[in-house]
PDB file of C-alpha atoms and ligand atoms in Angstrom:
ATOM      1  CA  UNK A   6      12.677 -21.606  -6.392  1.00 68.00           C
ATOM      2  CA  UNK A   7      11.078 -19.099  -4.031  1.00 66.00           C
ATOM      3  CA  UNK A   8       7.507 -17.872  -3.627  1.00 65.00           C
ATOM      4  CA  UNK A   9       8.006 -14.184  -4.435  1.00 68.00           C
ATOM      5  CA  UNK A  10       6.784 -14.245  -8.057  1.00 69.00           C
ATOM      6  CA  UNK A  11       3.701 -16.545  -7.813  1.00 73.00           C
ATOM      7  CA  UNK A  12       5.044 -19.147 -10.241  1.00 82.00           C
ATOM      8  CA  UNK A  13       2.726 -21.974 -11.296  1.00 86.00           C
ATOM      9  CA  UNK A  14       4.462 -24.844  -9.532  1.00 92.00           C
ATOM     10  CA  UNK A  15       7.187 -25.583  -7.004  1.00 93.00           C
ATOM     11  CA  UNK A  16      10.601 -26.507  -8.400  1.00 94.00           C
ATOM     12  CA  UNK A  17      13.241 -28.402  -6.403  1.00 95.00           C
ATOM     13  CA  UNK A  18      16.709 -29.057  -7.834  1.00 96.00           C
ATOM     14  CA  UNK A  19      17.964 -32.625  -7.387  1.00 97.00           C
ATOM     15  CA  UNK A  20      21.169 -32.299  -9.423  1.00 97.00           C
ATOM     16  CA  UNK A  21      22.791 -29.963 -11.966  1.00 96.00           C
ATOM     17  CA  UNK A  22      20.576 -31.260 -14.764  1.00 97.00           C
ATOM     18  CA  UNK A  23      17.440 -32.453 -12.981  1.00 97.00           C
ATOM     19  CA  UNK A  24      14.768 -30.755 -10.906  1.00 97.00           C
ATOM     20  CA  UNK A  25      11.331 -31.790  -9.669  1.00 97.00           C
ATOM     21  CA  UNK A  26       8.222 -29.744 -10.584  1.00 97.00           C
ATOM     22  CA  UNK A  27       5.368 -30.244  -8.120  1.00 96.00           C
ATOM     23  CA  UNK A  28       1.824 -28.939  -8.036  1.00 96.00           C
ATOM     24  CA  UNK A  29      -1.606 -29.820  -6.649  1.00 96.00           C
ATOM     25  CA  UNK A  30      -5.080 -28.728  -7.764  1.00 96.00           C
ATOM     26  CA  UNK A  31      -8.605 -29.952  -7.014  1.00 96.00           C
ATOM     27  CA  UNK A  32     -12.069 -28.424  -7.138  1.00 96.00           C
ATOM     28  CA  UNK A  33     -15.827 -29.027  -6.953  1.00 96.00           C
ATOM     29  CA  UNK A  34     -17.613 -30.195 -10.157  1.00 96.00           C
ATOM     30  CA  UNK A  35     -17.746 -27.634 -12.986  1.00 95.00           C
ATOM     31  CA  UNK A  36     -19.947 -29.829 -15.224  1.00 96.00           C
ATOM     32  CA  UNK A  37     -22.675 -32.454 -14.577  1.00 95.00           C
ATOM     33  CA  UNK A  38     -21.008 -35.308 -16.496  1.00 97.00           C
ATOM     34  CA  UNK A  39     -18.702 -37.104 -13.989  1.00 97.00           C
ATOM     35  CA  UNK A  40     -16.309 -38.469 -16.661  1.00 98.00           C
ATOM     36  CA  UNK A  41     -15.876 -35.006 -18.210  1.00 98.00           C
ATOM     37  CA  UNK A  42     -15.417 -33.493 -14.739  1.00 98.00           C
ATOM     38  CA  UNK A  43     -12.589 -35.982 -14.103  1.00 98.00           C
ATOM     39  CA  UNK A  44     -10.970 -35.110 -17.429  1.00 98.00           C
ATOM     40  CA  UNK A  45     -11.161 -31.368 -16.741  1.00 98.00           C
ATOM     41  CA  UNK A  46      -9.818 -31.686 -13.183  1.00 98.00           C
ATOM     42  CA  UNK A  47      -6.857 -33.745 -14.423  1.00 98.00           C
ATOM     43  CA  UNK A  48      -6.091 -31.428 -17.368  1.00 98.00           C
ATOM     44  CA  UNK A  49      -6.184 -28.506 -14.936  1.00 98.00           C
ATOM     45  CA  UNK A  50      -3.899 -30.207 -12.396  1.00 98.00           C
ATOM     46  CA  UNK A  51      -1.357 -31.117 -15.093  1.00 98.00           C
ATOM     47  CA  UNK A  52      -1.415 -27.609 -16.542  1.00 97.00           C
ATOM     48  CA  UNK A  53       0.873 -25.983 -13.955  1.00 96.00           C
ATOM     49  CA  UNK A  54       3.656 -28.447 -14.821  1.00 97.00           C
ATOM     50  CA  UNK A  55       3.283 -27.614 -18.525  1.00 97.00           C
ATOM     51  CA  UNK A  56       3.236 -23.879 -17.737  1.00 96.00           C
ATOM     52  CA  UNK A  57       6.689 -24.252 -16.138  1.00 96.00           C
ATOM     53  CA  UNK A  58       8.039 -26.129 -19.162  1.00 96.00           C
ATOM     54  CA  UNK A  59       8.136 -29.394 -17.204  1.00 97.00           C
ATOM     55  CA  UNK A  60       7.255 -32.952 -18.185  1.00 97.00           C
ATOM     56  CA  UNK A  61       4.635 -34.475 -15.861  1.00 98.00           C
ATOM     57  CA  UNK A  62       5.620 -37.997 -14.773  1.00 98.00           C
ATOM     58  CA  UNK A  63       3.444 -39.200 -11.893  1.00 98.00           C
ATOM     59  CA  UNK A  64       0.166 -38.146 -10.264  1.00 98.00           C
ATOM     60  CA  UNK A  65      -1.780 -38.922  -7.072  1.00 98.00           C
ATOM     61  CA  UNK A  66      -5.581 -38.730  -7.129  1.00 98.00           C
ATOM     62  CA  UNK A  67      -7.289 -36.543  -4.521  1.00 98.00           C
ATOM     63  CA  UNK A  68     -10.958 -37.409  -4.124  1.00 97.00           C
ATOM     64  CA  UNK A  69     -13.549 -36.159  -1.635  1.00 97.00           C
ATOM     65  CA  UNK A  70     -17.061 -37.582  -2.088  1.00 96.00           C
ATOM     66  CA  UNK A  71     -20.180 -38.333  -0.032  1.00 96.00           C
ATOM     67  CA  UNK A  72     -19.280 -42.033   0.109  1.00 91.00           C
ATOM     68  CA  UNK A  73     -22.700 -43.313   1.291  1.00 93.00           C
ATOM     69  CA  UNK A  74     -24.753 -41.226  -1.160  1.00 94.00           C
ATOM     70  CA  UNK A  75     -22.724 -41.161  -4.377  1.00 94.00           C
ATOM     71  CA  UNK A  76     -23.406 -44.126  -6.695  1.00 95.00           C
ATOM     72  CA  UNK A  77     -20.251 -46.107  -7.285  1.00 94.00           C
ATOM     73  CA  UNK A  78     -20.463 -45.747 -11.085  1.00 96.00           C
ATOM     74  CA  UNK A  79     -20.389 -41.946 -10.731  1.00 96.00           C
ATOM     75  CA  UNK A  80     -17.315 -42.125  -8.513  1.00 96.00           C
ATOM     76  CA  UNK A  81     -15.605 -44.507 -10.931  1.00 97.00           C
ATOM     77  CA  UNK A  82     -16.510 -42.279 -13.897  1.00 98.00           C
ATOM     78  CA  UNK A  83     -14.721 -39.325 -12.258  1.00 98.00           C
ATOM     79  CA  UNK A  84     -11.588 -41.436 -11.739  1.00 98.00           C
ATOM     80  CA  UNK A  85     -11.797 -42.885 -15.269  1.00 98.00           C
ATOM     81  CA  UNK A  86     -11.993 -39.360 -16.683  1.00 98.00           C
ATOM     82  CA  UNK A  87      -8.885 -38.369 -14.741  1.00 98.00           C
ATOM     83  CA  UNK A  88      -7.092 -41.549 -15.802  1.00 98.00           C
ATOM     84  CA  UNK A  89      -7.865 -40.878 -19.483  1.00 98.00           C
ATOM     85  CA  UNK A  90      -6.106 -37.495 -19.329  1.00 98.00           C
ATOM     86  CA  UNK A  91      -3.191 -38.935 -17.338  1.00 98.00           C
ATOM     87  CA  UNK A  92      -2.771 -41.581 -20.034  1.00 98.00           C
ATOM     88  CA  UNK A  93      -2.919 -38.961 -22.788  1.00 98.00           C
ATOM     89  CA  UNK A  94      -0.221 -37.018 -20.907  1.00 98.00           C
ATOM     90  CA  UNK A  95       1.940 -40.117 -20.440  1.00 98.00           C
ATOM     91  CA  UNK A  96       1.561 -39.793 -16.664  1.00 98.00           C
ATOM     92  CA  UNK A  97       1.355 -42.763 -14.279  1.00 98.00           C
ATOM     93  CA  UNK A  98      -1.237 -42.478 -11.505  1.00 98.00           C
ATOM     94  CA  UNK A  99       0.674 -44.074  -8.633  1.00 98.00           C
ATOM     95  CA  UNK A 100      -1.859 -43.705  -5.841  1.00 97.00           C
ATOM     96  CA  UNK A 101      -4.214 -41.317  -4.169  1.00 97.00           C
ATOM     97  CA  UNK A 102      -6.428 -40.636  -1.195  1.00 97.00           C
ATOM     98  CA  UNK A 103     -10.210 -40.488  -0.714  1.00 95.00           C
ATOM     99  CA  UNK A 104     -12.140 -38.808   2.106  1.00 96.00           C
ATOM    100  CA  UNK A 105     -15.844 -38.658   2.951  1.00 97.00           C
ATOM    101  CA  UNK A 106     -17.158 -35.159   2.210  1.00 97.00           C
ATOM    102  CA  UNK A 107     -20.665 -33.758   1.589  1.00 96.00           C
ATOM    103  CA  UNK A 108     -19.492 -31.742  -1.419  1.00 95.00           C
ATOM    104  CA  UNK A 109     -17.536 -33.683  -4.095  1.00 96.00           C
ATOM    105  CA  UNK A 110     -14.018 -32.537  -4.938  1.00 98.00           C
ATOM    106  CA  UNK A 111     -11.498 -34.097  -7.311  1.00 98.00           C
ATOM    107  CA  UNK A 112      -8.042 -33.307  -8.588  1.00 98.00           C
ATOM    108  CA  UNK A 113      -4.438 -34.448  -8.556  1.00 98.00           C
ATOM    109  CA  UNK A 114      -1.052 -33.819  -7.039  1.00 98.00           C
ATOM    110  CA  UNK A 115       1.338 -33.976  -9.992  1.00 98.00           C
ATOM    111  CA  UNK A 116       5.099 -34.461 -10.079  1.00 98.00           C
ATOM    112  CA  UNK A 117       7.143 -33.658 -13.160  1.00 98.00           C
ATOM    113  CA  UNK A 118      10.750 -33.221 -14.160  1.00 98.00           C
ATOM    114  CA  UNK A 119      12.579 -30.295 -15.710  1.00 97.00           C
ATOM    115  CA  UNK A 120      16.130 -29.207 -16.514  1.00 95.00           C
ATOM    116  CA  UNK A 121      16.994 -26.502 -13.927  1.00 94.00           C
ATOM    117  CA  UNK A 122      18.290 -24.192 -16.697  1.00 92.00           C
ATOM    118  CA  UNK A 123      15.134 -24.481 -18.843  1.00 91.00           C
ATOM    119  CA  UNK A 124      12.408 -23.444 -16.408  1.00 93.00           C
ATOM    120  CA  UNK A 125       9.641 -21.279 -17.895  1.00 94.00           C
ATOM    121  CA  UNK A 126       8.764 -18.634 -15.338  1.00 93.00           C
ATOM    122  CA  UNK A 127       6.195 -15.870 -15.141  1.00 92.00           C
ATOM    123  CA  UNK A 128       9.023 -13.327 -14.765  1.00 94.00           C
ATOM    124  CA  UNK A 129      11.258 -12.350 -17.673  1.00 96.00           C
ATOM    125  CA  UNK A 130       8.807 -10.437 -19.895  1.00 98.00           C
ATOM    126  CA  UNK A 131      10.453  -7.411 -21.558  1.00 98.00           C
ATOM    127  CA  UNK A 132       8.928  -4.131 -22.862  1.00 98.00           C
ATOM    128  CA  UNK A 133       8.016  -4.640 -26.528  1.00 98.00           C
ATOM    129  CA  UNK A 134       7.352  -8.385 -26.085  1.00 98.00           C
ATOM    130  CA  UNK A 135       4.125  -9.646 -27.642  1.00 98.00           C
ATOM    131  CA  UNK A 136       1.512 -11.604 -25.704  1.00 98.00           C
ATOM    132  CA  UNK A 137       0.035 -14.831 -27.060  1.00 98.00           C
ATOM    133  CA  UNK A 138      -2.897 -16.761 -25.514  1.00 98.00           C
ATOM    134  CA  UNK A 139      -3.600 -20.410 -26.413  1.00 98.00           C
ATOM    135  CA  UNK A 140      -7.268 -20.906 -25.363  1.00 98.00           C
ATOM    136  CA  UNK A 141     -10.279 -18.561 -25.622  1.00 98.00           C
ATOM    137  CA  UNK A 142     -11.768 -17.031 -22.442  1.00 98.00           C
ATOM    138  CA  UNK A 143     -15.156 -17.631 -20.865  1.00 98.00           C
ATOM    139  CA  UNK A 144     -15.243 -21.031 -19.126  1.00 98.00           C
ATOM    140  CA  UNK A 145     -16.188 -19.461 -15.767  1.00 98.00           C
ATOM    141  CA  UNK A 146     -19.110 -17.516 -17.212  1.00 98.00           C
ATOM    142  CA  UNK A 147     -20.347 -20.465 -19.318  1.00 98.00           C
ATOM    143  CA  UNK A 148     -20.197 -23.037 -16.479  1.00 97.00           C
ATOM    144  CA  UNK A 149     -22.041 -20.559 -14.240  1.00 97.00           C
ATOM    145  CA  UNK A 150     -24.660 -20.048 -16.968  1.00 98.00           C
ATOM    146  CA  UNK A 151     -25.077 -23.836 -17.296  1.00 96.00           C
ATOM    147  CA  UNK A 152     -25.479 -24.218 -13.506  1.00 95.00           C
ATOM    148  CA  UNK A 153     -28.176 -21.498 -13.562  1.00 96.00           C
ATOM    149  CA  UNK A 154     -29.830 -23.203 -16.574  1.00 96.00           C
ATOM    150  CA  UNK A 155     -29.791 -19.985 -18.619  1.00 96.00           C
ATOM    151  CA  UNK A 156     -28.058 -21.638 -21.619  1.00 97.00           C
ATOM    152  CA  UNK A 157     -28.979 -24.835 -23.502  1.00 95.00           C
ATOM    153  CA  UNK A 158     -26.647 -27.763 -22.577  1.00 91.00           C
ATOM    154  CA  UNK A 159     -25.036 -27.750 -26.035  1.00 93.00           C
ATOM    155  CA  UNK A 160     -23.740 -24.207 -25.461  1.00 95.00           C
ATOM    156  CA  UNK A 161     -21.383 -25.633 -22.807  1.00 97.00           C
ATOM    157  CA  UNK A 162     -19.728 -27.970 -25.317  1.00 97.00           C
ATOM    158  CA  UNK A 163     -17.154 -25.447 -26.534  1.00 97.00           C
ATOM    159  CA  UNK A 164     -16.056 -24.674 -22.967  1.00 98.00           C
ATOM    160  CA  UNK A 165     -16.007 -28.392 -22.110  1.00 98.00           C
ATOM    161  CA  UNK A 166     -13.758 -29.085 -25.086  1.00 98.00           C
ATOM    162  CA  UNK A 167     -11.268 -26.352 -24.139  1.00 98.00           C
ATOM    163  CA  UNK A 168     -11.271 -27.145 -20.401  1.00 98.00           C
ATOM    164  CA  UNK A 169     -10.474 -30.807 -21.049  1.00 98.00           C
ATOM    165  CA  UNK A 170      -7.709 -30.010 -23.567  1.00 98.00           C
ATOM    166  CA  UNK A 171      -4.203 -30.584 -22.162  1.00 98.00           C
ATOM    167  CA  UNK A 172      -1.759 -27.683 -22.369  1.00 98.00           C
ATOM    168  CA  UNK A 173       0.841 -30.248 -23.439  1.00 98.00           C
ATOM    169  CA  UNK A 174       0.921 -29.419 -27.158  1.00 98.00           C
ATOM    170  CA  UNK A 175       1.035 -25.682 -26.449  1.00 98.00           C
ATOM    171  CA  UNK A 176       3.902 -26.157 -23.965  1.00 97.00           C
ATOM    172  CA  UNK A 177       5.853 -28.243 -26.475  1.00 97.00           C
ATOM    173  CA  UNK A 178       5.534 -25.442 -29.031  1.00 98.00           C
ATOM    174  CA  UNK A 179       6.584 -22.845 -26.440  1.00 97.00           C
ATOM    175  CA  UNK A 180       9.706 -24.857 -25.532  1.00 96.00           C
ATOM    176  CA  UNK A 181      10.590 -25.360 -29.196  1.00 97.00           C
ATOM    177  CA  UNK A 182      10.329 -21.631 -30.011  1.00 98.00           C
ATOM    178  CA  UNK A 183      11.860 -20.192 -26.823  1.00 97.00           C
ATOM    179  CA  UNK A 184       9.973 -17.427 -24.984  1.00 98.00           C
ATOM    180  CA  UNK A 185      10.603 -14.877 -22.219  1.00 98.00           C
ATOM    181  CA  UNK A 186       7.759 -15.720 -19.802  1.00 97.00           C
ATOM    182  CA  UNK A 187       4.878 -18.171 -19.527  1.00 97.00           C
ATOM    183  CA  UNK A 188       2.025 -18.977 -17.162  1.00 96.00           C
ATOM    184  CA  UNK A 189      -1.388 -20.637 -17.397  1.00 97.00           C
ATOM    185  CA  UNK A 190      -4.746 -18.885 -17.043  1.00 98.00           C
ATOM    186  CA  UNK A 191      -6.816 -20.252 -14.170  1.00 97.00           C
ATOM    187  CA  UNK A 192      -8.701 -18.767 -11.212  1.00 96.00           C
ATOM    188  CA  UNK A 193      -7.446 -15.172 -11.411  1.00 97.00           C
ATOM    189  CA  UNK A 194      -8.480 -14.844 -15.058  1.00 98.00           C
ATOM    190  CA  UNK A 195      -6.436 -13.383 -17.927  1.00 98.00           C
ATOM    191  CA  UNK A 196      -6.064 -10.010 -16.206  1.00 98.00           C
ATOM    192  CA  UNK A 197      -5.056 -11.508 -12.846  1.00 98.00           C
ATOM    193  CA  UNK A 198      -2.420 -13.843 -14.246  1.00 97.00           C
ATOM    194  CA  UNK A 199      -1.145 -11.132 -16.607  1.00 98.00           C
ATOM    195  CA  UNK A 200      -0.814  -8.768 -13.639  1.00 98.00           C
ATOM    196  CA  UNK A 201       1.253 -11.421 -11.816  1.00 96.00           C
ATOM    197  CA  UNK A 202       3.470 -11.826 -14.875  1.00 97.00           C
ATOM    198  CA  UNK A 203       3.990  -8.075 -15.308  1.00 98.00           C
ATOM    199  CA  UNK A 204       4.641  -7.457 -11.606  1.00 97.00           C
ATOM    200  CA  UNK A 205       7.125 -10.337 -11.451  1.00 95.00           C
ATOM    201  CA  UNK A 206       8.850  -8.902 -14.539  1.00 97.00           C
ATOM    202  CA  UNK A 207       8.764  -5.233 -13.437  1.00 97.00           C
ATOM    203  CA  UNK A 208       6.770  -4.186 -16.526  1.00 98.00           C
ATOM    204  CA  UNK A 209       3.161  -3.486 -17.609  1.00 98.00           C
ATOM    205  CA  UNK A 210       0.981  -4.599 -20.521  1.00 98.00           C
ATOM    206  CA  UNK A 211      -1.421  -3.364 -23.180  1.00 98.00           C
ATOM    207  CA  UNK A 212      -4.299  -5.615 -24.268  1.00 98.00           C
ATOM    208  CA  UNK A 213      -6.438  -5.152 -27.398  1.00 98.00           C
ATOM    209  CA  UNK A 214      -9.933  -6.323 -26.504  1.00 98.00           C
ATOM    210  CA  UNK A 215     -10.977  -7.065 -30.093  1.00 97.00           C
ATOM    211  CA  UNK A 216      -8.064  -9.457 -30.614  1.00 98.00           C
ATOM    212  CA  UNK A 217      -8.761 -11.531 -27.488  1.00 98.00           C
ATOM    213  CA  UNK A 218     -10.489 -14.854 -28.321  1.00 98.00           C
ATOM    214  CA  UNK A 219     -13.781 -15.475 -26.481  1.00 98.00           C
ATOM    215  CA  UNK A 220     -15.964 -18.570 -26.340  1.00 98.00           C
ATOM    216  CA  UNK A 221     -19.345 -18.185 -28.042  1.00 97.00           C
ATOM    217  CA  UNK A 222     -21.995 -16.177 -26.162  1.00 97.00           C
ATOM    218  CA  UNK A 223     -19.712 -15.145 -23.297  1.00 98.00           C
ATOM    219  CA  UNK A 224     -19.928 -11.372 -23.743  1.00 98.00           C
ATOM    220  CA  UNK A 225     -23.727 -11.565 -24.119  1.00 98.00           C
ATOM    221  CA  UNK A 226     -23.987 -13.544 -20.862  1.00 98.00           C
ATOM    222  CA  UNK A 227     -21.708 -11.049 -19.075  1.00 98.00           C
ATOM    223  CA  UNK A 228     -23.960  -8.223 -20.296  1.00 98.00           C
ATOM    224  CA  UNK A 229     -26.904 -10.060 -18.715  1.00 98.00           C
ATOM    225  CA  UNK A 230     -24.949 -10.216 -15.461  1.00 97.00           C
ATOM    226  CA  UNK A 231     -24.338 -13.994 -15.607  1.00 98.00           C
ATOM    227  CA  UNK A 232     -20.909 -13.850 -13.977  1.00 98.00           C
ATOM    228  CA  UNK A 233     -19.374 -16.078 -11.260  1.00 97.00           C
ATOM    229  CA  UNK A 234     -18.658 -14.541  -7.855  1.00 97.00           C
ATOM    230  CA  UNK A 235     -14.935 -15.298  -8.226  1.00 97.00           C
ATOM    231  CA  UNK A 236     -14.793 -13.298 -11.459  1.00 97.00           C
ATOM    232  CA  UNK A 237     -16.379 -10.260  -9.776  1.00 97.00           C
ATOM    233  CA  UNK A 238     -13.912 -10.578  -6.882  1.00 97.00           C
ATOM    234  CA  UNK A 239     -11.044 -10.754  -9.399  1.00 97.00           C
ATOM    235  CA  UNK A 240     -12.129  -7.533 -11.091  1.00 97.00           C
ATOM    236  CA  UNK A 241     -12.577  -5.698  -7.795  1.00 97.00           C
ATOM    237  CA  UNK A 242      -8.986  -6.574  -6.861  1.00 97.00           C
ATOM    238  CA  UNK A 243      -7.639  -5.684 -10.326  1.00 97.00           C
ATOM    239  CA  UNK A 244      -9.432  -2.341 -10.855  1.00 97.00           C
ATOM    240  CA  UNK A 245      -6.678  -0.128  -9.300  1.00 97.00           C
ATOM    241  CA  UNK A 246      -4.191  -1.595 -11.820  1.00 98.00           C
ATOM    242  CA  UNK A 247      -6.332  -1.031 -14.950  1.00 98.00           C
ATOM    243  CA  UNK A 248      -6.389   1.836 -17.464  1.00 97.00           C
ATOM    244  CA  UNK A 249      -9.421   1.198 -19.658  1.00 95.00           C
ATOM    245  CA  UNK A 250     -10.479   3.269 -22.671  1.00 94.00           C
ATOM    246  CA  UNK A 251     -14.064   4.585 -22.657  1.00 91.00           C
ATOM    247  CA  UNK A 252     -16.310   2.203 -24.578  1.00 89.00           C
ATOM    248  CA  UNK A 253     -15.223  -0.842 -22.617  1.00 95.00           C
ATOM    249  CA  UNK A 254     -17.594  -1.399 -19.726  1.00 94.00           C
ATOM    250  CA  UNK A 255     -17.945  -3.745 -16.788  1.00 96.00           C
ATOM    251  CA  UNK A 256     -19.135  -6.766 -18.905  1.00 97.00           C
ATOM    252  CA  UNK A 257     -15.997  -6.618 -21.095  1.00 98.00           C
ATOM    253  CA  UNK A 258     -13.797  -6.427 -17.995  1.00 98.00           C
ATOM    254  CA  UNK A 259     -15.643  -9.335 -16.351  1.00 98.00           C
ATOM    255  CA  UNK A 260     -14.856 -11.424 -19.433  1.00 98.00           C
ATOM    256  CA  UNK A 261     -11.154 -10.520 -19.208  1.00 98.00           C
ATOM    257  CA  UNK A 262     -11.097 -11.215 -15.452  1.00 98.00           C
ATOM    258  CA  UNK A 263     -13.245 -14.357 -15.743  1.00 98.00           C
ATOM    259  CA  UNK A 264     -11.984 -17.146 -13.465  1.00 98.00           C
ATOM    260  CA  UNK A 265     -10.963 -19.930 -15.860  1.00 98.00           C
ATOM    261  CA  UNK A 266     -10.882 -23.652 -15.249  1.00 97.00           C
ATOM    262  CA  UNK A 267      -7.992 -25.292 -17.096  1.00 97.00           C
ATOM    263  CA  UNK A 268      -7.369 -22.185 -19.232  1.00 98.00           C
ATOM    264  CA  UNK A 269      -4.657 -21.728 -21.834  1.00 98.00           C
ATOM    265  CA  UNK A 270      -1.051 -20.605 -21.636  1.00 98.00           C
ATOM    266  CA  UNK A 271      -0.183 -16.895 -21.615  1.00 98.00           C
ATOM    267  CA  UNK A 272       3.160 -16.310 -23.292  1.00 98.00           C
ATOM    268  CA  UNK A 273       5.413 -13.241 -23.614  1.00 98.00           C
ATOM    269  CA  UNK A 274       7.969 -13.400 -26.412  1.00 98.00           C
ATOM    270  CA  UNK A 275      10.031 -11.215 -28.710  1.00 98.00           C
ATOM    271  CA  UNK A 276       7.999  -9.790 -31.660  1.00 98.00           C
ATOM    272  CA  UNK A 277      10.311 -11.478 -34.182  1.00 98.00           C
ATOM    273  CA  UNK A 278       9.182 -14.918 -32.975  1.00 98.00           C
ATOM    274  CA  UNK A 279       5.393 -14.414 -32.913  1.00 98.00           C
ATOM    275  CA  UNK A 280       4.685 -15.890 -36.357  1.00 98.00           C
ATOM    276  CA  UNK A 281       7.031 -18.810 -35.661  1.00 98.00           C
ATOM    277  CA  UNK A 282       5.201 -19.515 -32.376  1.00 98.00           C
ATOM    278  CA  UNK A 283       1.716 -19.355 -33.952  1.00 98.00           C
ATOM    279  CA  UNK A 284       2.883 -21.687 -36.728  1.00 98.00           C
ATOM    280  CA  UNK A 285       4.540 -24.087 -34.259  1.00 98.00           C
ATOM    281  CA  UNK A 286       1.409 -24.153 -32.083  1.00 98.00           C
ATOM    282  CA  UNK A 287      -0.636 -25.197 -35.136  1.00 98.00           C
ATOM    283  CA  UNK A 288       1.922 -27.862 -36.041  1.00 98.00           C
ATOM    284  CA  UNK A 289       1.532 -29.345 -32.546  1.00 97.00           C
ATOM    285  CA  UNK A 290      -2.269 -29.304 -32.834  1.00 97.00           C
ATOM    286  CA  UNK A 291      -2.727 -26.268 -30.568  1.00 98.00           C
ATOM    287  CA  UNK A 292      -3.843 -22.716 -31.324  1.00 98.00           C
ATOM    288  CA  UNK A 293      -2.659 -19.219 -30.455  1.00 98.00           C
ATOM    289  CA  UNK A 294      -3.879 -15.635 -30.651  1.00 98.00           C
ATOM    290  CA  UNK A 295      -1.748 -12.480 -30.345  1.00 98.00           C
ATOM    291  CA  UNK A 296      -3.607 -10.336 -27.812  1.00 98.00           C
ATOM    292  CA  UNK A 297      -1.343  -7.427 -26.864  1.00 98.00           C
ATOM    293  CA  UNK A 298       2.127  -6.457 -25.734  1.00 98.00           C
ATOM    294  CA  UNK A 299       4.374  -5.792 -22.766  1.00 98.00           C
ATOM    295  CA  UNK A 300       4.993  -2.126 -21.912  1.00 98.00           C
ATOM    296  CA  UNK A 301       7.568  -0.283 -19.798  1.00 98.00           C
ATOM    297  CA  UNK A 302       4.704   1.564 -18.093  1.00 98.00           C
ATOM    298  CA  UNK A 303       3.355  -0.472 -15.165  1.00 98.00           C
ATOM    299  CA  UNK A 304      -0.277  -1.580 -14.825  1.00 98.00           C
ATOM    300  CA  UNK A 305      -2.611  -3.046 -17.446  1.00 98.00           C
ATOM    301  CA  UNK A 306      -3.941  -0.824 -20.247  1.00 98.00           C
ATOM    302  CA  UNK A 307      -6.933  -2.102 -22.230  1.00 98.00           C
ATOM    303  CA  UNK A 308      -7.890  -0.688 -25.609  1.00 97.00           C
ATOM    304  CA  UNK A 309     -10.244  -1.857 -28.374  1.00 93.00           C
TER     305      UNK A 309
HETATM  306 CO1   CO B   7      -0.933 -21.847 -12.909  1.00 55.12          CO
HETATM  307 CO1   CO B   8      -2.812 -24.261 -10.099  1.00 55.12          CO
END
């Protein structure tokens, strides 16, 4: 598979019925708790395989830590967190590599398998398709707020729960129902990844702000200007592609462009299957919200 449509992972065909799905992701700590950080980094690294409809099989740890300064139990807690998510995913950690680095970083290179004819791509969305999102938005804003100490620690719990949730159950539901396009929401935010999907598909989209699920307190924090730098950069890049109705200001757009860690799946599917998908997501222990639709007109329109 080529690079032209910004798909979530690389796919390499081995035979007529077997292809490899490969991806790598690592980042600096998003939470203070090292075990939770490991869980989130692993869930995030596995997510791109799920977003392609693949089954993750093996993973390699990537760890960069200040070896002389970091207590060994902290280092081990990060790896244990990652291992717990790998186990939940049925993935074998077969090795890894550690380097000495002043700023900690952790993640995984993940290899999965997929049938070459059943790859979920971010192209393929058709005008009239409905858009479904499987996790609420706001993890970038909330982790930034926690780092700045402007929220009590317990307000990060909702984000921590979502960030450490595997996209496995959601991907299983998506494969069972059959959809036109799928990707996961990470650093470019909902708007950025939706723009990639629409551009790859040669279409546009309409989002209804009021139907988009947000984590608690996120809009209030955005209104106070508690927004990560990456989110502001996202919005600056996206602005020329947006048609926004009056009444939606910068804070609302920051929320929609918020850089997510281990965000949910964004799915485009035929309207007739929306209820079936939402029901199947629940059956698999996941959730889904219908947030808008695909349009023939290019660009992203946002209404209330
Ligand atoms: Co992705
Ligand atoms: Co990625």
